mmCIF file with all atom_site columns, C-alpha atoms in Angstrom:
data_model
loop_
_atom_site.group_PDB
_atom_site.id
_atom_site.type_symbol
_atom_site.label_atom_id
_atom_site.label_alt_id
_atom_site.label_comp_id
_atom_site.label_asym_id
_atom_site.label_entity_id
_atom_site.label_seq_id
_atom_site.pdbx_PDB_ins_code
_atom_site.Cartn_x
_atom_site.Cartn_y
_atom_site.Cartn_z
_atom_site.occupancy
_atom_site.B_iso_or_equiv
_atom_site.pdbx_formal_charge
_atom_site.auth_seq_id
_atom_site.auth_comp_id
_atom_site.auth_asym_id
_atom_site.auth_atom_id
_atom_site.pdbx_PDB_model_num
ATOM 1   C CA . MET A 1 1   ? 45.655 61.321 104.525 1.00 54.00 ? 1   MET A CA 1
ATOM 2   C CA . SER A 1 2   ? 46.604 62.826 101.166 1.00 61.00 ? 2   SER A CA 1
ATOM 3   C CA . SER A 1 3   ? 49.156 61.401 98.745  1.00 58.00 ? 3   SER A CA 1
ATOM 4   C CA . ILE A 1 4   ? 51.543 64.260 99.492  1.00 55.00 ? 4   ILE A CA 1
ATOM 5   C CA . GLU A 1 5   ? 51.403 63.598 103.251 1.00 56.00 ? 5   GLU A CA 1
ATOM 6   C CA . LEU A 1 6   ? 52.085 59.899 102.712 1.00 56.00 ? 6   LEU A CA 1
ATOM 7   C CA . VAL A 1 7   ? 55.143 60.563 100.560 1.00 54.00 ? 7   VAL A CA 1
ATOM 8   C CA . GLU A 1 8   ? 56.522 63.103 103.034 1.00 52.00 ? 8   GLU A CA 1
ATOM 9   C CA . GLN A 1 9   ? 56.059 60.659 105.918 1.00 52.00 ? 9   GLN A CA 1
ATOM 10  C CA . GLU A 1 10  ? 57.779 57.807 104.074 1.00 56.00 ? 10  GLU A CA 1
ATOM 11  C CA . THR A 1 11  ? 61.050 59.627 103.418 1.00 55.00 ? 11  THR A CA 1
ATOM 12  C CA . LYS A 1 12  ? 63.207 62.458 104.570 1.00 73.00 ? 12  LYS A CA 1
ATOM 13  C CA . SER A 1 13  ? 63.330 64.348 101.319 1.00 87.00 ? 13  SER A CA 1
ATOM 14  C CA . TYR A 1 14  ? 63.135 67.678 99.541  1.00 95.00 ? 14  TYR A CA 1
ATOM 15  C CA . ALA A 1 15  ? 60.042 69.185 97.965  1.00 96.00 ? 15  ALA A CA 1
ATOM 16  C CA . ILE A 1 16  ? 58.988 71.810 95.449  1.00 98.00 ? 16  ILE A CA 1
ATOM 17  C CA . TYR A 1 17  ? 55.808 73.852 95.962  1.00 98.00 ? 17  TYR A CA 1
ATOM 18  C CA . HIS A 1 18  ? 54.266 76.443 93.658  1.00 98.00 ? 18  HIS A CA 1
ATOM 19  C CA . ASN A 1 19  ? 50.838 78.102 93.844  1.00 98.00 ? 19  ASN A CA 1
ATOM 20  C CA . LEU A 1 20  ? 49.251 80.180 91.116  1.00 98.00 ? 20  LEU A CA 1
ATOM 21  C CA . VAL A 1 21  ? 45.847 81.436 90.072  1.00 98.00 ? 21  VAL A CA 1
ATOM 22  C CA . ILE A 1 22  ? 44.609 80.762 86.548  1.00 98.00 ? 22  ILE A CA 1
ATOM 23  C CA . ASN A 1 23  ? 41.715 82.862 85.276  1.00 98.00 ? 23  ASN A CA 1
ATOM 24  C CA . ALA A 1 24  ? 39.643 80.109 83.681  1.00 98.00 ? 24  ALA A CA 1
ATOM 25  C CA . SER A 1 25  ? 37.048 77.556 84.647  1.00 97.00 ? 25  SER A CA 1
ATOM 26  C CA . ILE A 1 26  ? 38.140 74.689 86.855  1.00 98.00 ? 26  ILE A CA 1
ATOM 27  C CA . LYS A 1 27  ? 36.996 72.293 84.118  1.00 98.00 ? 27  LYS A CA 1
ATOM 28  C CA . GLU A 1 28  ? 39.341 73.946 81.604  1.00 98.00 ? 28  GLU A CA 1
ATOM 29  C CA . VAL A 1 29  ? 42.326 73.996 83.971  1.00 98.00 ? 29  VAL A CA 1
ATOM 30  C CA . PHE A 1 30  ? 41.803 70.342 84.868  1.00 98.00 ? 30  PHE A CA 1
ATOM 31  C CA . LYS A 1 31  ? 41.695 69.328 81.175  1.00 98.00 ? 31  LYS A CA 1
ATOM 32  C CA . ARG A 1 32  ? 44.981 71.096 80.538  1.00 98.00 ? 32  ARG A CA 1
ATOM 33  C CA . ILE A 1 33  ? 46.816 69.206 83.298  1.00 98.00 ? 33  ILE A CA 1
ATOM 34  C CA . ILE A 1 34  ? 45.427 65.710 82.585  1.00 98.00 ? 34  ILE A CA 1
ATOM 35  C CA . GLU A 1 35  ? 45.063 65.415 78.799  1.00 98.00 ? 35  GLU A CA 1
ATOM 36  C CA . PRO A 1 36  ? 48.222 64.576 76.815  1.00 98.00 ? 36  PRO A CA 1
ATOM 37  C CA . ASP A 1 37  ? 47.075 66.743 73.885  1.00 98.00 ? 37  ASP A CA 1
ATOM 38  C CA . HIS A 1 38  ? 47.122 69.729 76.241  1.00 98.00 ? 38  HIS A CA 1
ATOM 39  C CA . LEU A 1 39  ? 50.213 68.750 78.262  1.00 98.00 ? 39  LEU A CA 1
ATOM 40  C CA . ILE A 1 40  ? 52.388 68.922 75.136  1.00 98.00 ? 40  ILE A CA 1
ATOM 41  C CA . ASN A 1 41  ? 51.463 72.590 74.760  1.00 98.00 ? 41  ASN A CA 1
ATOM 42  C CA . TRP A 1 42  ? 53.171 73.580 78.001  1.00 98.00 ? 42  TRP A CA 1
ATOM 43  C CA . TRP A 1 43  ? 55.368 70.713 79.295  1.00 97.00 ? 43  TRP A CA 1
ATOM 44  C CA . PRO A 1 44  ? 56.786 67.646 77.394  1.00 98.00 ? 44  PRO A CA 1
ATOM 45  C CA . LEU A 1 45  ? 57.466 67.401 73.680  1.00 97.00 ? 45  LEU A CA 1
ATOM 46  C CA . LYS A 1 46  ? 55.260 64.282 73.433  1.00 98.00 ? 46  LYS A CA 1
ATOM 47  C CA . CYS A 1 47  ? 52.909 62.650 75.904  1.00 98.00 ? 47  CYS A CA 1
ATOM 48  C CA . THR A 1 48  ? 50.605 59.656 76.106  1.00 98.00 ? 48  THR A CA 1
ATOM 49  C CA . GLY A 1 49  ? 48.390 58.466 78.911  1.00 98.00 ? 49  GLY A CA 1
ATOM 50  C CA . THR A 1 50  ? 44.816 58.073 80.029  1.00 98.00 ? 50  THR A CA 1
ATOM 51  C CA . PRO A 1 51  ? 43.495 60.202 82.879  1.00 98.00 ? 51  PRO A CA 1
ATOM 52  C CA . GLN A 1 52  ? 42.382 57.369 85.141  1.00 98.00 ? 52  GLN A CA 1
ATOM 53  C CA . LEU A 1 53  ? 43.632 55.811 88.356  1.00 98.00 ? 53  LEU A CA 1
ATOM 54  C CA . GLY A 1 54  ? 46.523 53.407 87.756  1.00 98.00 ? 54  GLY A CA 1
ATOM 55  C CA . ALA A 1 55  ? 47.156 54.558 84.191  1.00 98.00 ? 55  ALA A CA 1
ATOM 56  C CA . ILE A 1 56  ? 50.722 55.098 82.972  1.00 98.00 ? 56  ILE A CA 1
ATOM 57  C CA . TYR A 1 57  ? 51.744 58.389 81.371  1.00 98.00 ? 57  TYR A CA 1
ATOM 58  C CA . ASN A 1 58  ? 54.761 58.719 79.087  1.00 98.00 ? 58  ASN A CA 1
ATOM 59  C CA . PHE A 1 59  ? 56.452 62.120 79.294  1.00 98.00 ? 59  PHE A CA 1
ATOM 60  C CA . TYR A 1 60  ? 58.862 62.342 76.365  1.00 98.00 ? 60  TYR A CA 1
ATOM 61  C CA . PHE A 1 61  ? 61.311 65.241 76.254  1.00 96.00 ? 61  PHE A CA 1
ATOM 62  C CA . ASP A 1 62  ? 64.020 63.630 74.089  1.00 95.00 ? 62  ASP A CA 1
ATOM 63  C CA . GLU A 1 63  ? 65.733 60.232 73.792  1.00 94.00 ? 63  GLU A CA 1
ATOM 64  C CA . SER A 1 64  ? 67.565 60.756 77.090  1.00 92.00 ? 64  SER A CA 1
ATOM 65  C CA . TYR A 1 65  ? 64.436 61.924 78.904  1.00 94.00 ? 65  TYR A CA 1
ATOM 66  C CA . ASP A 1 66  ? 61.713 59.422 77.965  1.00 97.00 ? 66  ASP A CA 1
ATOM 67  C CA . TRP A 1 67  ? 60.001 59.086 81.340  1.00 97.00 ? 67  TRP A CA 1
ATOM 68  C CA . PHE A 1 68  ? 56.981 57.302 82.793  1.00 98.00 ? 68  PHE A CA 1
ATOM 69  C CA . GLY A 1 69  ? 54.705 57.895 85.762  1.00 98.00 ? 69  GLY A CA 1
ATOM 70  C CA . LYS A 1 70  ? 51.607 56.274 87.231  1.00 98.00 ? 70  LYS A CA 1
ATOM 71  C CA . VAL A 1 71  ? 48.384 58.092 88.145  1.00 98.00 ? 71  VAL A CA 1
ATOM 72  C CA . ILE A 1 72  ? 47.976 57.529 91.886  1.00 98.00 ? 72  ILE A CA 1
ATOM 73  C CA . GLN A 1 73  ? 45.135 59.963 92.463  1.00 98.00 ? 73  GLN A CA 1
ATOM 74  C CA . ILE A 1 74  ? 42.613 61.598 90.198  1.00 98.00 ? 74  ILE A CA 1
ATOM 75  C CA . GLU A 1 75  ? 39.484 63.398 91.337  1.00 98.00 ? 75  GLU A CA 1
ATOM 76  C CA . PRO A 1 76  ? 37.607 65.286 88.620  1.00 97.00 ? 76  PRO A CA 1
ATOM 77  C CA . GLU A 1 77  ? 38.289 69.010 88.759  1.00 97.00 ? 77  GLU A CA 1
ATOM 78  C CA . THR A 1 78  ? 40.036 68.574 92.126  1.00 98.00 ? 78  THR A CA 1
ATOM 79  C CA . SER A 1 79  ? 43.332 66.670 91.937  1.00 98.00 ? 79  SER A CA 1
ATOM 80  C CA . PHE A 1 80  ? 45.762 64.850 89.681  1.00 98.00 ? 80  PHE A CA 1
ATOM 81  C CA . HIS A 1 81  ? 48.828 63.099 91.176  1.00 98.00 ? 81  HIS A CA 1
ATOM 82  C CA . ILE A 1 82  ? 51.573 61.133 89.406  1.00 98.00 ? 82  ILE A CA 1
ATOM 83  C CA . LYS A 1 83  ? 54.193 58.812 90.954  1.00 98.00 ? 83  LYS A CA 1
ATOM 84  C CA . MET A 1 84  ? 57.256 58.582 88.730  1.00 98.00 ? 84  MET A CA 1
ATOM 85  C CA . THR A 1 85  ? 58.054 54.975 87.801  1.00 97.00 ? 85  THR A CA 1
ATOM 86  C CA . ASP A 1 86  ? 60.775 55.105 85.136  1.00 97.00 ? 86  ASP A CA 1
ATOM 87  C CA . SER A 1 87  ? 62.886 58.226 84.834  1.00 96.00 ? 87  SER A CA 1
ATOM 88  C CA . ASP A 1 88  ? 66.294 59.163 86.212  1.00 93.00 ? 88  ASP A CA 1
ATOM 89  C CA . SER A 1 89  ? 67.674 58.536 89.695  1.00 93.00 ? 89  SER A CA 1
ATOM 90  C CA . ASP A 1 90  ? 66.583 61.970 90.966  1.00 94.00 ? 90  ASP A CA 1
ATOM 91  C CA . TRP A 1 91  ? 63.019 61.843 89.623  1.00 95.00 ? 91  TRP A CA 1
ATOM 92  C CA . ASN A 1 92  ? 62.291 58.119 90.194  1.00 94.00 ? 92  ASN A CA 1
ATOM 93  C CA . PRO A 1 93  ? 61.507 58.434 93.910  1.00 93.00 ? 93  PRO A CA 1
ATOM 94  C CA . THR A 1 94  ? 59.322 61.514 93.353  1.00 97.00 ? 94  THR A CA 1
ATOM 95  C CA . THR A 1 95  ? 55.625 62.201 93.124  1.00 98.00 ? 95  THR A CA 1
ATOM 96  C CA . PHE A 1 96  ? 54.064 65.364 91.752  1.00 98.00 ? 96  PHE A CA 1
ATOM 97  C CA . GLY A 1 97  ? 50.553 66.670 91.804  1.00 98.00 ? 97  GLY A CA 1
ATOM 98  C CA . PHE A 1 98  ? 48.080 69.394 91.107  1.00 98.00 ? 98  PHE A CA 1
ATOM 99  C CA . ASP A 1 99  ? 45.347 70.234 93.605  1.00 98.00 ? 99  ASP A CA 1
ATOM 100 C CA . LEU A 1 100 ? 42.719 72.676 92.379  1.00 98.00 ? 100 LEU A CA 1
ATOM 101 C CA . GLU A 1 101 ? 40.419 75.025 94.254  1.00 98.00 ? 101 GLU A CA 1
ATOM 102 C CA . GLU A 1 102 ? 37.747 77.108 92.578  1.00 97.00 ? 102 GLU A CA 1
ATOM 103 C CA . LEU A 1 103 ? 37.861 80.814 93.405  1.00 97.00 ? 103 LEU A CA 1
ATOM 104 C CA . LYS A 1 104 ? 35.649 83.711 92.382  1.00 94.00 ? 104 LYS A CA 1
ATOM 105 C CA . SER A 1 105 ? 38.475 84.967 90.162  1.00 90.00 ? 105 SER A CA 1
ATOM 106 C CA . GLY A 1 106 ? 39.536 81.636 88.655  1.00 96.00 ? 106 GLY A CA 1
ATOM 107 C CA . VAL A 1 107 ? 41.319 78.534 89.919  1.00 98.00 ? 107 VAL A CA 1
ATOM 108 C CA . GLN A 1 108 ? 43.960 78.231 92.624  1.00 98.00 ? 108 GLN A CA 1
ATOM 109 C CA . VAL A 1 109 ? 46.486 75.659 91.412  1.00 98.00 ? 109 VAL A CA 1
ATOM 110 C CA . LYS A 1 110 ? 48.498 74.120 94.236  1.00 98.00 ? 110 LYS A CA 1
ATOM 111 C CA . PHE A 1 111 ? 51.388 72.298 92.624  1.00 98.00 ? 111 PHE A CA 1
ATOM 112 C CA . TRP A 1 112 ? 53.836 70.110 94.531  1.00 98.00 ? 112 TRP A CA 1
ATOM 113 C CA . HIS A 1 113 ? 56.670 67.756 93.648  1.00 98.00 ? 113 HIS A CA 1
ATOM 114 C CA . VAL A 1 114 ? 57.907 65.739 96.631  1.00 97.00 ? 114 VAL A CA 1
ATOM 115 C CA . GLY A 1 115 ? 60.297 62.904 97.395  1.00 95.00 ? 115 GLY A CA 1
ATOM 116 C CA . TRP A 1 116 ? 63.508 64.407 96.025  1.00 95.00 ? 116 TRP A CA 1
ATOM 117 C CA . PRO A 1 117 ? 66.442 62.509 97.560  1.00 93.00 ? 117 PRO A CA 1
ATOM 118 C CA . GLU A 1 118 ? 68.867 65.453 97.449  1.00 93.00 ? 118 GLU A CA 1
ATOM 119 C CA . CYS A 1 119 ? 68.877 69.223 97.242  1.00 93.00 ? 119 CYS A CA 1
ATOM 120 C CA . ASN A 1 120 ? 71.246 68.959 94.287  1.00 95.00 ? 120 ASN A CA 1
ATOM 121 C CA . THR A 1 121 ? 71.610 70.864 91.030  1.00 96.00 ? 121 THR A CA 1
ATOM 122 C CA . HIS A 1 122 ? 68.879 68.798 89.340  1.00 94.00 ? 122 HIS A CA 1
ATOM 123 C CA . PHE A 1 123 ? 66.424 69.520 92.179  1.00 96.00 ? 123 PHE A CA 1
ATOM 124 C CA . LYS A 1 124 ? 67.151 73.253 92.006  1.00 96.00 ? 124 LYS A CA 1
ATOM 125 C CA . ARG A 1 125 ? 66.900 73.311 88.206  1.00 96.00 ? 125 ARG A CA 1
ATOM 126 C CA . SER A 1 126 ? 63.619 71.374 88.321  1.00 96.00 ? 126 SER A CA 1
ATOM 127 C CA . SER A 1 127 ? 62.146 73.827 90.839  1.00 97.00 ? 127 SER A CA 1
ATOM 128 C CA . TYR A 1 128 ? 62.987 76.701 88.518  1.00 97.00 ? 128 TYR A CA 1
ATOM 129 C CA . CYS A 1 129 ? 61.682 74.808 85.470  1.00 96.00 ? 129 CYS A CA 1
ATOM 130 C CA . TRP A 1 130 ? 58.396 73.971 87.180  1.00 97.00 ? 130 TRP A CA 1
ATOM 131 C CA . ALA A 1 131 ? 57.853 77.663 87.942  1.00 97.00 ? 131 ALA A CA 1
ATOM 132 C CA . MET A 1 132 ? 58.465 78.554 84.310  1.00 96.00 ? 132 MET A CA 1
ATOM 133 C CA . LEU A 1 133 ? 56.341 75.658 83.021  1.00 97.00 ? 133 LEU A CA 1
ATOM 134 C CA . LEU A 1 134 ? 53.443 76.505 85.333  1.00 98.00 ? 134 LEU A CA 1
ATOM 135 C CA . ASN A 1 135 ? 53.578 80.048 83.998  1.00 97.00 ? 135 ASN A CA 1
ATOM 136 C CA . GLY A 1 136 ? 53.351 78.451 80.548  1.00 97.00 ? 136 GLY A CA 1
ATOM 137 C CA . LEU A 1 137 ? 50.271 76.501 81.698  1.00 98.00 ? 137 LEU A CA 1
ATOM 138 C CA . LYS A 1 138 ? 48.720 79.765 82.895  1.00 98.00 ? 138 LYS A CA 1
ATOM 139 C CA . ASN A 1 139 ? 49.446 81.572 79.609  1.00 98.00 ? 139 ASN A CA 1
ATOM 140 C CA . TYR A 1 140 ? 48.275 78.592 77.564  1.00 98.00 ? 140 TYR A CA 1
ATOM 141 C CA . THR A 1 141 ? 45.013 78.330 79.506  1.00 98.00 ? 141 THR A CA 1
ATOM 142 C CA . GLU A 1 142 ? 44.226 82.031 79.706  1.00 98.00 ? 142 GLU A CA 1
ATOM 143 C CA . GLN A 1 143 ? 45.494 83.203 76.308  1.00 98.00 ? 143 GLN A CA 1
ATOM 144 C CA . GLU A 1 144 ? 46.162 80.081 74.165  1.00 97.00 ? 144 GLU A CA 1
ATOM 145 C CA . ILE A 1 145 ? 49.874 80.972 74.092  1.00 97.00 ? 145 ILE A CA 1
ATOM 146 C CA . VAL A 1 146 ? 52.050 77.950 73.299  1.00 97.00 ? 146 VAL A CA 1
ATOM 147 C CA . ILE A 1 147 ? 55.779 78.386 73.797  1.00 93.00 ? 147 ILE A CA 1
ATOM 148 C CA . PRO A 1 148 ? 57.694 76.132 71.373  1.00 94.00 ? 148 PRO A CA 1
ATOM 149 C CA . PHE A 1 149 ? 59.196 73.139 73.199  1.00 94.00 ? 149 PHE A CA 1
ATOM 150 C CA . GLU A 1 150 ? 62.762 74.204 72.429  1.00 92.00 ? 150 GLU A CA 1
ATOM 151 C CA . GLN A 1 151 ? 62.168 77.517 74.248  1.00 91.00 ? 151 GLN A CA 1
ATOM 152 C CA . ARG A 1 152 ? 60.679 76.042 77.449  1.00 86.00 ? 152 ARG A CA 1
ATOM 153 C CA . ASP A 1 153 ? 63.003 76.058 80.447  1.00 72.00 ? 153 ASP A CA 1
#
């Protein structure tokens, strides 16, 4: 059973799902979702962490949003899943992940963020933000476009 199925079984909750294709090698896409030096080019302002099972990542957006999550699954060029451990009350019970599938035309990225306790304003805003951020990941990977942090939604 996958991490996503376990989380969904444990709680009655809300979930975010986004799929996209990135025209790059699976190795390149995987690097850009696991390495802090790449994550800061499309998601948080600052990031630390080691891409290994059980490692803690720090996702720093500003002083109010200095969050932590634990790697609960990592399979090279296949999957990367994080369980939030220290964030706000909406994000704390959540887990998010990237599952990758190699295609002839690039990489299918299957993103999910499950375990949301409420379908509230923060959930809805986060769903929108993830869509925008994943588009930033696509543009960063395919074209080396980095949107300044202050302009990311």
